[in-house]
Amino acid sequence: VMFPFGRGGGGFGMPGMGGMGMPGMGMGAPSNPETAYVPDTSERIIISPLALLKMLKHCRSGVPFEVMGVIMGEYIDEYTIDVSDVFAMPQLQTTVSVEAVDPAYQAKMFEMLKVVGKELVMVGWYHSHPGYGCWLSAVDVQTQKSFEQ
């Protein structure tokens, strides 16, 4: 899996090339405004292999029901999120919907993570749509809005 580069510098591709002395690539005034260097502000999400495997295992274990979980990690800078862990959330589920997160369970999980030395914050959530592909339902949009408040 390849992730977009954050803040335009370095890496394996050509984005950023700022210090290479190429006209219009971060040094001096560009001669053509259409080819002017624009800093890369794309977001970068780094997902640990363990977190990814736990998400996949959880989603597959729920089939034919939808499942939901919390994504834990840290914000590195305004463009970069480091995902280091996930945990499954208990919920009422059917083959076509999943009820929202249990706040008491979530609080208990955060407390237990602190006890074992994992000072992580919630950086997102995931849930499955077995057999329906990847898309945001109206319920998913409402769930996201509730997390943003």
Short mmCIF file of C-alpha atoms in Angstrom, two decimals:
data_model
loop_
_atom_site.label_atom_id
_atom_site.label_comp_id
_atom_site.label_asym_id
_atom_site.label_seq_id
_atom_site.Cartn_x
_atom_site.Cartn_y
_atom_site.Cartn_z
CA VAL A 1 0.00 0.00 0.00
CA MET A 2 1.39 3.39 -0.93
CA PHE A 3 0.29 6.51 0.91
CA PRO A 4 0.49 10.09 -0.37
CA PHE A 5 3.49 12.09 0.73
CA GLY A 6 2.87 14.77 3.36
CA ARG A 7 4.26 18.29 3.17
CA GLY A 8 5.95 17.72 -0.16
CA GLY A 9 9.33 16.45 0.84
CA GLY A 10 11.40 13.51 -0.19
CA GLY A 11 10.33 9.93 0.03
CA PHE A 12 10.48 7.50 -2.85
CA GLY A 13 8.78 9.53 -5.56
CA MET A 14 9.34 12.90 -7.12
CA PRO A 15 7.00 15.07 -5.02
CA GLY A 16 8.69 17.90 -3.26
CA MET A 17 11.99 18.01 -5.20
CA GLY A 18 12.50 21.40 -3.50
CA GLY A 19 16.25 21.37 -3.02
CA MET A 20 17.30 19.91 -6.36
CA GLY A 21 17.81 23.20 -8.23
CA MET A 22 15.19 22.51 -10.87
CA PRO A 23 13.33 25.61 -12.13
CA GLY A 24 9.78 25.86 -10.88
CA MET A 25 10.35 23.09 -8.33
CA GLY A 26 10.64 25.08 -5.13
CA MET A 27 13.62 27.32 -5.91
CA GLY A 28 13.34 30.89 -7.14
CA ALA A 29 10.45 32.50 -8.94
CA PRO A 30 8.67 30.24 -11.41
CA SER A 31 8.66 31.41 -15.00
CA ASN A 32 5.19 30.02 -15.73
CA PRO A 33 2.43 30.35 -13.08
CA GLU A 34 0.74 27.20 -14.43
CA THR A 35 3.79 25.10 -13.54
CA ALA A 36 4.56 26.85 -10.24
CA TYR A 37 5.51 24.65 -7.31
CA VAL A 38 2.55 24.00 -5.03
CA PRO A 39 3.34 22.52 -1.61
CA ASP A 40 1.92 19.05 -1.06
CA THR A 41 -0.79 19.26 1.61
CA SER A 42 -2.19 15.77 1.06
CA GLU A 43 -2.84 13.75 4.15
CA ARG A 44 -0.71 10.76 5.05
CA ILE A 45 -2.01 7.86 7.12
CA ILE A 46 0.49 5.33 8.41
CA ILE A 47 -1.18 2.08 9.48
CA SER A 48 0.76 -0.48 11.48
CA PRO A 49 0.55 -4.04 10.15
CA LEU A 50 -0.94 -5.21 13.46
CA ALA A 51 -3.74 -2.61 13.34
CA LEU A 52 -4.53 -3.52 9.74
CA LEU A 53 -4.64 -7.26 10.50
CA LYS A 54 -6.87 -6.68 13.55
CA MET A 55 -9.32 -4.62 11.44
CA LEU A 56 -9.42 -7.23 8.68
CA LYS A 57 -9.85 -10.11 11.12
CA HIS A 58 -12.65 -8.28 12.95
CA CYS A 59 -14.49 -7.43 9.73
CA ARG A 60 -14.22 -10.98 8.39
CA SER A 61 -15.29 -12.52 11.70
CA GLY A 62 -18.57 -10.58 11.63
CA VAL A 63 -19.84 -11.82 8.26
CA PRO A 64 -22.75 -11.70 7.48
CA PHE A 65 -23.19 -8.99 10.11
CA GLU A 66 -21.73 -5.50 10.06
CA VAL A 67 -19.08 -4.75 12.68
CA MET A 68 -17.57 -1.53 14.02
CA GLY A 69 -14.35 -0.57 15.76
CA VAL A 70 -12.28 2.36 16.96
CA ILE A 71 -8.97 3.35 15.35
CA MET A 72 -6.27 4.42 17.82
CA GLY A 73 -3.06 6.32 17.21
CA GLU A 74 -1.61 9.80 17.25
CA TYR A 75 -1.59 12.95 15.16
CA ILE A 76 2.01 13.52 14.02
CA ASP A 77 1.33 16.89 12.36
CA GLU A 78 -1.59 18.51 10.57
CA TYR A 79 -1.16 16.17 7.59
CA THR A 80 -0.04 12.89 9.19
CA ILE A 81 -1.84 10.31 11.34
CA ASP A 82 -0.05 7.27 12.75
CA VAL A 83 -2.48 4.38 13.36
CA SER A 84 -0.99 1.91 15.81
CA ASP A 85 -3.96 -0.06 17.16
CA VAL A 86 -7.68 -0.74 16.84
CA PHE A 87 -10.30 -2.29 19.05
CA ALA A 88 -13.66 -3.81 18.27
CA MET A 89 -16.79 -2.19 19.65
CA PRO A 90 -19.74 -4.23 20.85
CA GLN A 91 -22.95 -3.17 19.14
CA LEU A 92 -26.37 -4.30 18.05
CA GLN A 93 -25.93 -5.49 14.52
CA THR A 94 -27.88 -6.81 11.59
CA THR A 95 -26.89 -7.74 8.08
CA VAL A 96 -27.66 -4.18 6.93
CA SER A 97 -26.93 -1.87 9.86
CA VAL A 98 -24.86 -1.37 12.97
CA GLU A 99 -25.87 0.61 16.03
CA ALA A 100 -23.58 3.35 17.32
CA VAL A 101 -20.75 3.03 19.81
CA ASP A 102 -21.33 2.24 23.48
CA PRO A 103 -19.75 5.22 25.33
CA ALA A 104 -19.28 3.27 28.58
CA TYR A 105 -17.39 0.47 26.84
CA GLN A 106 -15.27 2.98 24.92
CA ALA A 107 -14.35 4.84 28.15
CA LYS A 108 -13.41 1.52 29.82
CA MET A 109 -11.20 0.55 26.86
CA PHE A 110 -9.35 3.90 26.97
CA GLU A 111 -8.84 3.43 30.72
CA MET A 112 -7.45 -0.10 30.23
CA LEU A 113 -5.13 1.10 27.45
CA LYS A 114 -3.66 3.72 29.80
CA VAL A 115 -3.09 1.06 32.48
CA VAL A 116 -0.91 -0.94 30.07
CA GLY A 117 0.95 2.18 28.92
CA LYS A 118 -0.75 2.87 25.60
CA GLU A 119 -1.27 6.63 25.56
CA LEU A 120 -3.19 6.70 22.29
CA VAL A 121 -6.09 8.83 21.13
CA MET A 122 -9.00 7.90 18.94
CA VAL A 123 -8.14 8.99 15.39
CA GLY A 124 -11.04 7.32 13.59
CA TRP A 125 -13.45 4.45 13.34
CA TYR A 126 -14.15 1.64 10.91
CA HIS A 127 -17.03 -0.61 10.08
CA SER A 128 -17.89 -3.23 7.51
CA HIS A 129 -20.51 -3.60 4.79
CA PRO A 130 -20.26 -7.34 4.07
CA GLY A 131 -21.32 -8.02 0.51
CA TYR A 132 -22.09 -4.36 -0.25
CA GLY A 133 -18.65 -2.95 -1.07
CA CYS A 134 -17.09 0.21 0.28
CA TRP A 135 -19.44 3.21 0.56
CA LEU A 136 -20.82 5.63 3.15
CA SER A 137 -24.46 5.09 4.06
CA ALA A 138 -26.60 7.84 5.57
CA VAL A 139 -26.07 6.17 8.97
CA ASP A 140 -22.29 6.23 8.42
CA VAL A 141 -22.42 9.96 7.67
CA GLN A 142 -24.38 10.56 10.88
CA THR A 143 -21.92 8.42 12.86
CA GLN A 144 -19.03 10.47 11.49
CA LYS A 145 -20.78 13.71 12.40
CA SER A 146 -21.29 12.46 15.97
CA PHE A 147 -17.56 11.67 16.27
CA GLU A 148 -16.63 15.13 14.99
CA GLN A 149 -18.55 16.87 17.79
#
